[in-house]
Amino acid sequence: MHIQSIARLLPAFLLLAVTAGCAITEPVARPDLDLPEQWAEAGGARPATAPIHDTWWRDFGSAPLDALVAEALATAPDLRIQAERVVQAELALRQAGASLFPALDLSAGSGARNVDSNETNSTSLNLGASYELDLWGRIAAGVDASRANLAATRFDYDAAHLSISASVATTWFQSLALQERVAIARENLAIAERVLRVVQARYDNGAASALELSQQRSTVLNQRKAIEPLEVQLRQTRSALAILLGRNPQAAPADDVPLAALQVPTVDAGLPSELLLRRPDLAASEAALAAAAANVAAARAALLPGISLSAGAGVGSAALLSLADTTRTLSISASLLQKIFDGGRLRADVDIQRSRKRELVETHRRAILVALKEVEDALANSARDARQEGVQREILAEAQRSLRLAELRYREGADSLLAVLDAQRALFSAQDQLAQLRLARLTDAVGLYKALGGGWSAGAPPF
């Protein structure tokens, strides 16, 4: 192509470049939702001057828990899986952004051809460039969608970070509670065996009946039977904790920490409106809305004509494996492509993307409502279980006193064995329920931390 011909095409190329600013955009839709001004359940919340920090598990005052959470955050398979998804999203964004730049191709060839004893040789070297002019912003919208997807994936990683730390804390508390319940069951077995010795002595002296002896033996057997299921459950809980830590199930941790040594922190719930900036899962949901809007814009732009520019330059020679005495070529072209009929495929794609956008708006609305309920439930559970634990401690004190009195009266012959049996059952139940309520209070605190976002902060939206 001659230089004069190229010069005549330049104004057309410049016009296309100027009109490329007419990109189609789509607004990000968000649900219209009135947030409450305050929480209905205020129990367990402290003044709003104490914000949640991102290492919230330290509020329980346990060095072993700190070590377990640190180990899980470094080695947990679930967190590593989510980290790879972030890497994949970053690469997808890089891949989408590559379409904004021209593509360059280099080709070379050399060969010989013999037709009816006439041999011809050729050698060529060609450089080509192609570029799709993003006139309506279709490619840019795809990049925006990839960028929003990357943001959502990063938020998902933060949510997984919070979920892993909460799961480690909860599972560890469960193992400690089971360990304590096993100790309670063994202690009650020792009490039952001690009473059995008293009944046996009274029976040997003719002061107790065979029925009383049989009843106490039955109590001892029941206490022994109660231990094994708790021990199995303890081993299974510890192996579940090992999986969270990325260990083999056989390498489960076994820290002997009493539940009473753990602090039960109070948590600042803040304002309901702050929840949208404190939960990574809600931030991920909102990033999905941005990606959906970009996908709609890309689908709408696909309905309009596509314009591609291409240029090429090459040298050729009639010599084999040589570029001596070359001939040179240069070409510049522009092409326009417009779908005339595709059976409504592109239009259907626009409708699909709009429907997907509306779906995600409702999904985001539901996520906000669920988050509000989770906080309300966690606040209510914390307040209820704190009151229940206080009452249960009083019940335990009375059960211990009742057993002492029942044993004393039975030794003196002032009361029947039935009173002792009832007192034993009441004590065992009171101790076991207190351990479970202590566990409930600890897990309530973890649940509230998790429901509030665990000290996470969205900051400026990265999309």
Short mmCIF file of C-alpha atoms in Angstrom, two decimals:
data_model
loop_
_atom_site.label_atom_id
_atom_site.label_comp_id
_atom_site.label_asym_id
_atom_site.label_seq_id
_atom_site.Cartn_x
_atom_site.Cartn_y
_atom_site.Cartn_z
CA MET A 1 0.00 0.00 0.00
CA HIS A 2 1.28 3.44 -0.89
CA ILE A 3 1.86 6.15 1.70
CA GLN A 4 -0.81 8.29 0.02
CA SER A 5 -3.42 5.56 0.51
CA ILE A 6 -2.50 5.21 4.16
CA ALA A 7 -2.81 8.95 4.64
CA ARG A 8 -6.32 8.88 3.18
CA LEU A 9 -7.38 6.26 5.77
CA LEU A 10 -5.99 8.07 8.80
CA PRO A 11 -8.95 10.47 9.19
CA ALA A 12 -11.30 7.51 9.32
CA PHE A 13 -9.18 5.85 12.01
CA LEU A 14 -9.07 9.05 14.01
CA LEU A 15 -12.85 9.37 13.79
CA LEU A 16 -13.25 5.84 15.11
CA ALA A 17 -10.88 6.56 17.98
CA VAL A 18 -12.81 9.70 18.94
CA THR A 19 -16.17 7.94 18.87
CA ALA A 20 -14.75 5.18 21.06
CA GLY A 21 -15.69 7.31 24.05
CA CYS A 22 -19.36 6.48 23.49
CA ALA A 23 -19.15 3.47 25.82
CA ILE A 24 -22.30 1.86 27.18
CA THR A 25 -22.51 1.82 30.97
CA GLU A 26 -24.90 0.21 33.42
CA PRO A 27 -25.58 1.52 36.94
CA VAL A 28 -24.94 -0.75 39.92
CA ALA A 29 -28.30 -1.68 41.43
CA ARG A 30 -28.62 -2.05 45.20
CA PRO A 31 -31.61 -3.17 47.27
CA ASP A 32 -33.82 -0.52 48.80
CA LEU A 33 -33.70 -1.57 52.42
CA ASP A 34 -34.42 0.42 55.59
CA LEU A 35 -31.97 -0.60 58.30
CA PRO A 36 -33.08 -0.40 61.96
CA GLU A 37 -31.59 2.34 64.08
CA GLN A 38 -30.63 -0.01 66.92
CA TRP A 39 -30.61 -3.67 67.85
CA ALA A 40 -33.71 -5.12 69.46
CA GLU A 41 -31.55 -7.40 71.62
CA ALA A 42 -29.06 -5.35 73.61
CA GLY A 43 -27.92 -8.02 76.08
CA GLY A 44 -24.19 -8.65 76.23
CA ALA A 45 -23.26 -5.51 74.29
CA ARG A 46 -20.86 -2.95 75.73
CA PRO A 47 -20.60 0.73 74.83
CA ALA A 48 -19.69 1.56 71.26
CA THR A 49 -16.38 3.04 72.36
CA ALA A 50 -14.76 -0.41 72.25
CA PRO A 51 -14.46 -1.54 68.61
CA ILE A 52 -13.74 -5.11 67.60
CA HIS A 53 -10.14 -5.78 66.64
CA ASP A 54 -9.11 -8.26 63.98
CA THR A 55 -7.47 -10.61 66.51
CA TRP A 56 -10.68 -10.94 68.48
CA TRP A 57 -9.88 -14.47 69.72
CA ARG A 58 -7.30 -12.99 72.09
CA ASP A 59 -10.17 -11.60 74.15
CA PHE A 60 -10.70 -15.12 75.55
CA GLY A 61 -7.36 -14.86 77.34
CA SER A 62 -5.90 -18.17 76.22
CA ALA A 63 -2.40 -18.56 74.78
CA PRO A 64 -3.17 -22.09 73.45
CA LEU A 65 -6.13 -20.70 71.51
CA ASP A 66 -3.94 -17.95 70.05
CA ALA A 67 -1.46 -20.58 68.88
CA LEU A 68 -4.15 -22.78 67.34
CA VAL A 69 -5.72 -19.91 65.40
CA ALA A 70 -2.32 -18.76 64.17
CA GLU A 71 -1.55 -22.29 63.00
CA ALA A 72 -4.89 -22.60 61.21
CA LEU A 73 -4.49 -19.29 59.41
CA ALA A 74 -1.09 -20.42 58.17
CA THR A 75 -1.87 -24.01 57.19
CA ALA A 76 -5.64 -24.56 56.93
CA PRO A 77 -6.50 -26.27 53.59
CA ASP A 78 -9.76 -24.32 53.24
CA LEU A 79 -7.94 -21.00 53.49
CA ARG A 80 -5.29 -22.09 51.00
CA ILE A 81 -8.02 -23.15 48.58
CA GLN A 82 -9.59 -19.69 48.83
CA ALA A 83 -6.18 -18.06 48.37
CA GLU A 84 -5.75 -19.93 45.08
CA ARG A 85 -9.14 -18.67 43.98
CA VAL A 86 -7.89 -15.13 44.54
CA VAL A 87 -4.88 -15.92 42.37
CA GLN A 88 -7.17 -17.28 39.66
CA ALA A 89 -9.31 -14.12 39.79
CA GLU A 90 -6.21 -11.95 39.48
CA LEU A 91 -5.11 -13.91 36.42
CA ALA A 92 -8.61 -13.67 34.95
CA LEU A 93 -8.45 -9.88 35.33
CA ARG A 94 -5.06 -9.82 33.62
CA GLN A 95 -6.46 -11.98 30.83
CA ALA A 96 -9.47 -9.71 30.35
CA GLY A 97 -7.28 -6.60 30.35
CA ALA A 98 -5.07 -8.05 27.63
CA SER A 99 -7.90 -7.55 25.13
CA LEU A 100 -7.47 -3.79 25.47
CA PHE A 101 -4.07 -3.96 23.79
CA PRO A 102 -3.12 -4.79 20.20
CA ALA A 103 -2.10 -8.32 19.31
CA LEU A 104 1.20 -8.80 17.45
CA ASP A 105 2.04 -11.86 15.37
CA LEU A 106 5.36 -12.76 13.81
CA SER A 107 5.61 -15.47 11.20
CA ALA A 108 8.46 -16.72 9.03
CA GLY A 109 8.74 -19.39 6.41
CA SER A 110 11.02 -20.80 3.77
CA GLY A 111 10.46 -23.55 1.24
CA ALA A 112 11.03 -24.99 -2.20
CA ARG A 113 8.46 -26.17 -4.74
CA ASN A 114 9.02 -28.30 -7.83
CA VAL A 115 6.36 -28.45 -10.53
CA ASP A 116 7.24 -30.21 -13.83
CA SER A 117 10.95 -29.84 -13.09
CA ASN A 118 10.51 -26.13 -12.45
CA GLU A 119 11.77 -25.37 -8.99
CA THR A 120 10.79 -22.20 -7.17
CA ASN A 121 12.16 -21.06 -3.83
CA SER A 122 10.71 -18.58 -1.35
CA THR A 123 11.53 -17.08 2.03
CA SER A 124 9.30 -14.66 3.92
CA LEU A 125 9.16 -12.77 7.22
CA ASN A 126 5.87 -11.11 8.24
CA LEU A 127 4.81 -8.97 11.19
CA GLY A 128 1.09 -8.42 11.77
CA ALA A 129 -0.85 -6.34 14.27
CA SER A 130 -4.57 -6.43 15.04
CA TYR A 131 -6.65 -4.38 17.39
CA GLU A 132 -10.36 -4.43 18.19
CA LEU A 133 -11.57 -0.90 18.71
CA ASP A 134 -13.66 -0.94 21.89
CA LEU A 135 -16.13 1.54 20.45
CA TRP A 136 -19.01 0.72 22.80
CA GLY A 137 -17.03 -0.33 25.87
CA ARG A 138 -17.72 -4.08 25.60
CA ILE A 139 -14.14 -5.06 26.40
CA ALA A 140 -13.83 -2.43 29.12
CA ALA A 141 -17.05 -3.71 30.68
CA GLY A 142 -15.58 -7.22 30.70
CA VAL A 143 -12.52 -5.86 32.49
CA ASP A 144 -14.76 -4.11 35.03
CA ALA A 145 -16.63 -7.37 35.62
CA SER A 146 -13.35 -9.22 36.16
CA ARG A 147 -12.16 -6.50 38.53
CA ALA A 148 -15.39 -6.74 40.56
CA ASN A 149 -15.11 -10.54 40.59
CA LEU A 150 -11.57 -10.20 41.91
CA ALA A 151 -12.81 -7.91 44.67
CA ALA A 152 -15.56 -10.42 45.54
CA THR A 153 -13.01 -13.23 45.64
CA ARG A 154 -10.78 -11.24 47.98
CA PHE A 155 -13.75 -10.56 50.22
CA ASP A 156 -14.55 -14.28 50.12
CA TYR A 157 -10.99 -14.93 51.29
CA ASP A 158 -11.52 -12.52 54.20
CA ALA A 159 -14.80 -14.28 55.01
CA ALA A 160 -12.99 -17.64 54.94
CA HIS A 161 -10.31 -16.17 57.23
CA LEU A 162 -13.02 -15.20 59.72
CA SER A 163 -14.84 -18.51 59.36
CA ILE A 164 -11.69 -20.57 59.91
CA SER A 165 -10.69 -18.68 63.05
CA ALA A 166 -14.24 -18.94 64.42
CA SER A 167 -14.42 -22.66 63.63
CA VAL A 168 -11.09 -23.32 65.35
CA ALA A 169 -12.20 -21.44 68.46
CA THR A 170 -15.60 -23.14 68.58
CA THR A 171 -14.23 -26.64 67.98
CA TRP A 172 -11.51 -26.16 70.58
CA PHE A 173 -14.09 -24.98 73.12
CA GLN A 174 -16.18 -28.05 72.34
CA SER A 175 -13.21 -30.33 72.95
CA LEU A 176 -12.51 -28.62 76.29
CA ALA A 177 -16.15 -28.95 77.29
CA LEU A 178 -16.20 -32.64 76.39
CA GLN A 179 -12.97 -33.12 78.32
CA GLU A 180 -14.61 -31.51 81.33
CA ARG A 181 -17.78 -33.57 80.92
CA VAL A 182 -15.70 -36.76 80.84
CA ALA A 183 -14.02 -35.66 84.09
CA ILE A 184 -17.44 -34.95 85.62
CA ALA A 185 -18.70 -38.38 84.60
CA ARG A 186 -15.65 -40.05 86.14
CA GLU A 187 -16.05 -38.01 89.31
CA ASN A 188 -19.68 -39.09 89.58
CA LEU A 189 -18.66 -42.68 88.97
CA ALA A 190 -16.27 -42.38 91.91
CA ILE A 191 -19.12 -40.98 94.05
CA ALA A 192 -21.41 -43.82 93.00
CA GLU A 193 -18.72 -46.40 93.83
CA ARG A 194 -18.16 -44.77 97.21
CA VAL A 195 -21.86 -44.97 97.99
CA LEU A 196 -21.88 -48.58 96.77
CA ARG A 197 -19.24 -49.43 99.35
CA VAL A 198 -21.44 -47.91 102.06
CA VAL A 199 -24.48 -49.85 100.86
CA GLN A 200 -22.42 -53.06 100.65
CA ALA A 201 -21.23 -52.58 104.22
CA ARG A 202 -24.78 -51.96 105.45
CA TYR A 203 -26.00 -54.99 103.52
CA ASP A 204 -23.28 -57.18 105.02
CA ASN A 205 -24.40 -56.03 108.48
CA GLY A 206 -28.06 -56.62 107.70
CA ALA A 207 -28.93 -52.91 107.72
CA ALA A 208 -29.65 -52.65 103.95
CA SER A 209 -31.79 -54.77 101.67
CA ALA A 210 -30.70 -56.63 98.54
CA LEU A 211 -32.90 -54.20 96.57
CA GLU A 212 -30.89 -51.22 97.78
CA LEU A 213 -27.64 -52.98 96.89
CA SER A 214 -28.94 -53.80 93.41
CA GLN A 215 -30.13 -50.22 92.88
CA GLN A 216 -26.74 -48.76 93.73
CA ARG A 217 -24.94 -51.28 91.54
CA SER A 218 -27.22 -50.23 88.69
CA THR A 219 -26.27 -46.61 89.32
CA VAL A 220 -22.56 -47.48 89.14
CA LEU A 221 -23.05 -49.34 85.85
CA ASN A 222 -24.99 -46.43 84.35
CA GLN A 223 -22.25 -44.01 85.34
CA ARG A 224 -19.64 -46.23 83.69
CA LYS A 225 -21.75 -46.48 80.55
CA ALA A 226 -22.03 -42.68 80.31
CA ILE A 227 -18.26 -42.22 80.05
CA GLU A 228 -17.47 -44.03 76.80
CA PRO A 229 -19.77 -42.02 74.45
CA LEU A 230 -18.28 -38.80 75.81
CA GLU A 231 -14.74 -40.11 75.27
CA VAL A 232 -15.52 -41.10 71.67
CA GLN A 233 -17.11 -37.72 71.02
CA LEU A 234 -14.05 -36.01 72.50
CA ARG A 235 -11.69 -37.90 70.18
CA GLN A 236 -13.86 -37.10 67.16
CA THR A 237 -14.00 -33.41 68.06
CA ARG A 238 -10.24 -33.29 68.45
CA SER A 239 -9.75 -34.96 65.06
CA ALA A 240 -12.12 -32.39 63.51
CA LEU A 241 -9.95 -29.66 65.03
CA ALA A 242 -6.86 -31.32 63.55
CA ILE A 243 -8.43 -31.15 60.07
CA LEU A 244 -9.10 -27.43 60.53
CA LEU A 245 -5.43 -26.99 61.43
CA GLY A 246 -4.27 -28.91 58.38
CA ARG A 247 -2.96 -31.79 60.52
CA ASN A 248 -3.57 -35.51 60.29
CA PRO A 249 -6.61 -36.52 62.37
CA GLN A 250 -4.29 -38.70 64.44
CA ALA A 251 -2.21 -35.63 65.39
CA ALA A 252 -5.01 -33.85 67.19
CA PRO A 253 -4.13 -31.27 69.87
CA ALA A 254 -4.99 -32.16 73.46
CA ASP A 255 -4.63 -29.09 75.67
CA ASP A 256 -5.78 -29.57 79.25
CA VAL A 257 -7.35 -26.14 79.83
CA PRO A 258 -10.38 -25.86 82.15
CA LEU A 259 -13.36 -23.99 80.77
CA ALA A 260 -13.46 -21.81 83.87
CA ALA A 261 -9.99 -20.45 83.00
CA LEU A 262 -11.31 -18.89 79.79
CA GLN A 263 -12.71 -15.38 79.79
CA VAL A 264 -16.10 -14.76 78.22
CA PRO A 265 -15.69 -11.41 76.47
CA THR A 266 -18.47 -8.93 75.93
CA VAL A 267 -18.80 -7.62 72.41
CA ASP A 268 -19.72 -4.22 71.04
CA ALA A 269 -22.49 -4.70 68.49
CA GLY A 270 -22.30 -1.12 67.22
CA LEU A 271 -25.10 0.12 64.97
CA PRO A 272 -26.99 -2.03 62.44
CA SER A 273 -25.93 0.26 59.59
CA GLU A 274 -22.26 -0.41 60.43
CA LEU A 275 -22.79 -4.10 59.69
CA LEU A 276 -22.60 -3.45 55.95
CA LEU A 277 -19.00 -2.25 56.38
CA ARG A 278 -17.96 -4.91 58.90
CA ARG A 279 -18.85 -8.19 57.18
CA PRO A 280 -16.74 -9.45 54.28
CA ASP A 281 -19.53 -11.67 52.96
CA LEU A 282 -21.77 -8.64 52.49
CA ALA A 283 -18.92 -6.82 50.75
CA ALA A 284 -18.50 -9.83 48.44
CA SER A 285 -22.22 -9.77 47.69
CA GLU A 286 -22.05 -6.09 46.78
CA ALA A 287 -19.02 -6.68 44.57
CA ALA A 288 -21.11 -9.29 42.75
CA LEU A 289 -23.65 -6.54 42.04
CA ALA A 290 -20.92 -4.46 40.39
CA ALA A 291 -19.86 -7.44 38.29
CA ALA A 292 -23.45 -8.05 37.23
CA ALA A 293 -23.85 -4.43 36.10
CA ALA A 294 -20.67 -4.70 34.04
CA ASN A 295 -21.88 -7.94 32.45
CA VAL A 296 -25.14 -6.24 31.41
CA ALA A 297 -23.15 -3.40 29.83
CA ALA A 298 -20.96 -5.89 27.96
CA ALA A 299 -24.01 -7.79 26.69
CA ARG A 300 -25.66 -4.56 25.49
CA ALA A 301 -22.47 -3.45 23.73
CA ALA A 302 -22.29 -6.81 21.93
CA LEU A 303 -25.49 -5.84 20.06
CA LEU A 304 -23.67 -2.99 18.31
CA PRO A 305 -21.14 -3.14 15.44
CA GLY A 306 -17.63 -4.31 16.13
CA ILE A 307 -14.69 -2.56 14.51
CA SER A 308 -11.25 -4.11 14.08
CA LEU A 309 -8.04 -2.53 12.82
CA SER A 310 -5.18 -4.51 11.38
CA ALA A 311 -1.78 -3.73 9.94
CA GLY A 312 0.90 -5.88 8.45
CA ALA A 313 4.41 -5.60 7.10
CA GLY A 314 6.52 -8.25 5.45
CA VAL A 315 9.55 -9.01 3.37
CA GLY A 316 9.96 -11.84 0.91
CA SER A 317 12.65 -13.30 -1.30
CA ALA A 318 12.85 -15.85 -4.10
CA ALA A 319 15.88 -17.39 -2.42
CA LEU A 320 15.80 -20.39 -0.08
CA LEU A 321 16.67 -19.53 3.55
CA SER A 322 17.79 -16.07 2.48
CA LEU A 323 16.28 -12.60 2.45
CA ALA A 324 18.53 -11.23 -0.31
CA ASP A 325 16.85 -9.14 -3.02
CA THR A 326 13.66 -8.80 -0.93
CA THR A 327 10.31 -7.39 -1.84
CA ARG A 328 8.49 -5.41 0.86
CA THR A 329 4.78 -5.21 1.66
CA LEU A 330 2.77 -2.94 3.99
CA SER A 331 -0.97 -3.10 4.67
CA ILE A 332 -3.46 -1.29 6.91
CA SER A 333 -7.13 -2.16 7.03
CA ALA A 334 -10.26 -1.61 9.07
CA SER A 335 -13.23 -3.96 9.23
CA LEU A 336 -16.72 -3.56 10.60
CA LEU A 337 -18.86 -6.49 11.77
CA GLN A 338 -22.54 -6.24 12.59
CA LYS A 339 -24.76 -9.18 13.34
CA ILE A 340 -27.78 -9.12 11.03
CA PHE A 341 -29.55 -12.19 12.32
CA ASP A 342 -28.57 -14.59 15.10
CA GLY A 343 -31.97 -15.91 16.12
CA GLY A 344 -32.13 -13.53 19.09
CA ARG A 345 -29.07 -15.00 20.84
CA LEU A 346 -27.44 -11.67 21.70
CA ARG A 347 -30.71 -10.09 22.80
CA ALA A 348 -31.43 -13.12 24.97
CA ASP A 349 -27.99 -12.74 26.53
CA VAL A 350 -28.83 -9.16 27.51
CA ASP A 351 -32.06 -10.35 29.13
CA ILE A 352 -30.22 -13.14 30.93
CA GLN A 353 -27.66 -10.72 32.35
CA ARG A 354 -30.39 -8.34 33.47
CA SER A 355 -32.24 -11.18 35.16
CA ARG A 356 -29.00 -12.24 36.83
CA LYS A 357 -28.54 -8.67 38.01
CA ARG A 358 -32.03 -8.61 39.55
CA GLU A 359 -31.37 -11.98 41.16
CA LEU A 360 -28.17 -10.73 42.77
CA VAL A 361 -29.95 -7.64 44.11
CA GLU A 362 -32.42 -9.90 45.90
CA THR A 363 -29.60 -12.19 47.01
CA HIS A 364 -27.84 -9.18 48.52
CA ARG A 365 -31.06 -8.08 50.21
CA ARG A 366 -31.50 -11.53 51.74
CA ALA A 367 -27.85 -11.59 52.86
CA ILE A 368 -28.33 -8.29 54.71
CA LEU A 369 -31.52 -9.51 56.39
CA VAL A 370 -29.87 -12.79 57.43
CA ALA A 371 -26.88 -10.87 58.80
CA LEU A 372 -29.17 -8.66 60.89
CA LYS A 373 -30.92 -11.72 62.29
CA GLU A 374 -27.62 -13.45 63.07
CA VAL A 375 -26.53 -10.49 65.18
CA GLU A 376 -29.88 -10.28 66.96
CA ASP A 377 -29.82 -14.01 67.70
CA ALA A 378 -26.23 -13.88 68.91
CA LEU A 379 -27.01 -10.97 71.25
CA ALA A 380 -30.06 -12.76 72.63
CA ASN A 381 -28.18 -16.04 73.10
CA SER A 382 -25.34 -14.29 74.91
CA ALA A 383 -27.67 -12.56 77.36
CA ARG A 384 -29.81 -15.67 77.93
CA ASP A 385 -26.92 -18.07 78.53
CA ALA A 386 -25.20 -15.61 80.89
CA ARG A 387 -28.32 -15.59 83.06
CA GLN A 388 -28.74 -19.35 82.74
CA GLU A 389 -25.16 -19.98 83.85
CA GLY A 390 -25.66 -17.88 86.96
CA VAL A 391 -28.77 -19.83 87.94
CA GLN A 392 -27.08 -23.15 87.13
CA ARG A 393 -24.24 -22.38 89.52
CA GLU A 394 -26.78 -21.96 92.30
CA ILE A 395 -28.44 -25.24 91.29
CA LEU A 396 -25.08 -27.01 91.43
CA ALA A 397 -24.34 -25.66 94.90
CA GLU A 398 -27.70 -26.95 96.15
CA ALA A 399 -27.16 -30.34 94.47
CA GLN A 400 -23.79 -30.76 96.19
CA ARG A 401 -25.34 -29.87 99.54
CA SER A 402 -28.24 -32.28 98.96
CA LEU A 403 -25.89 -35.19 98.23
CA ARG A 404 -23.85 -34.56 101.37
CA LEU A 405 -27.00 -34.50 103.52
CA ALA A 406 -28.52 -37.54 101.81
CA GLU A 407 -25.36 -39.60 102.32
CA LEU A 408 -25.15 -38.55 105.98
CA ARG A 409 -28.80 -39.41 106.67
CA TYR A 410 -28.45 -42.75 104.89
CA ARG A 411 -25.35 -43.67 106.94
CA GLU A 412 -27.28 -42.88 110.11
CA GLY A 413 -30.30 -44.84 108.92
CA ALA A 414 -32.52 -41.78 108.95
CA ASP A 415 -33.37 -41.97 105.26
CA SER A 416 -33.65 -44.51 102.45
CA LEU A 417 -31.21 -45.11 99.59
CA LEU A 418 -33.72 -43.55 97.22
CA ALA A 419 -32.83 -40.08 98.48
CA VAL A 420 -29.14 -40.75 97.86
CA LEU A 421 -29.84 -41.99 94.33
CA ASP A 422 -31.88 -38.89 93.53
CA ALA A 423 -29.16 -36.65 94.93
CA GLN A 424 -26.49 -38.38 92.82
CA ARG A 425 -28.51 -37.97 89.63
CA ALA A 426 -29.23 -34.32 90.43
CA LEU A 427 -25.55 -33.57 91.06
CA PHE A 428 -24.38 -35.24 87.86
CA SER A 429 -27.03 -33.40 85.83
CA ALA A 430 -26.19 -30.05 87.44
CA GLN A 431 -22.45 -30.42 86.78
CA ASP A 432 -22.96 -31.55 83.20
CA GLN A 433 -25.41 -28.75 82.42
CA LEU A 434 -23.06 -26.15 83.89
CA ALA A 435 -20.25 -27.35 81.60
CA GLN A 436 -22.57 -27.15 78.61
CA LEU A 437 -23.76 -23.67 79.54
CA ARG A 438 -20.18 -22.49 79.91
CA LEU A 439 -19.50 -23.87 76.44
CA ALA A 440 -22.63 -22.13 75.15
CA ARG A 441 -21.44 -18.78 76.50
CA LEU A 442 -18.04 -19.17 74.84
CA THR A 443 -19.54 -20.20 71.50
CA ASP A 444 -22.10 -17.39 71.79
CA ALA A 445 -19.24 -14.90 72.00
CA VAL A 446 -17.56 -16.47 68.96
CA GLY A 447 -20.87 -16.40 67.08
CA LEU A 448 -21.36 -12.72 67.88
CA TYR A 449 -17.83 -11.86 66.76
CA LYS A 450 -18.43 -13.73 63.52
CA ALA A 451 -21.86 -12.17 62.96
CA LEU A 452 -20.36 -8.70 63.38
CA GLY A 453 -17.50 -9.37 60.96
CA GLY A 454 -14.76 -10.11 63.47
CA GLY A 455 -13.05 -6.72 63.27
CA TRP A 456 -12.95 -6.71 59.46
CA SER A 457 -13.39 -3.33 57.77
CA ALA A 458 -14.25 -2.80 54.12
CA GLY A 459 -12.51 0.54 53.65
CA ALA A 460 -12.73 1.96 50.13
CA PRO A 461 -14.41 -0.35 47.62
CA PRO A 462 -11.71 -1.84 45.31
CA PHE A 463 -13.94 -1.89 42.24
#
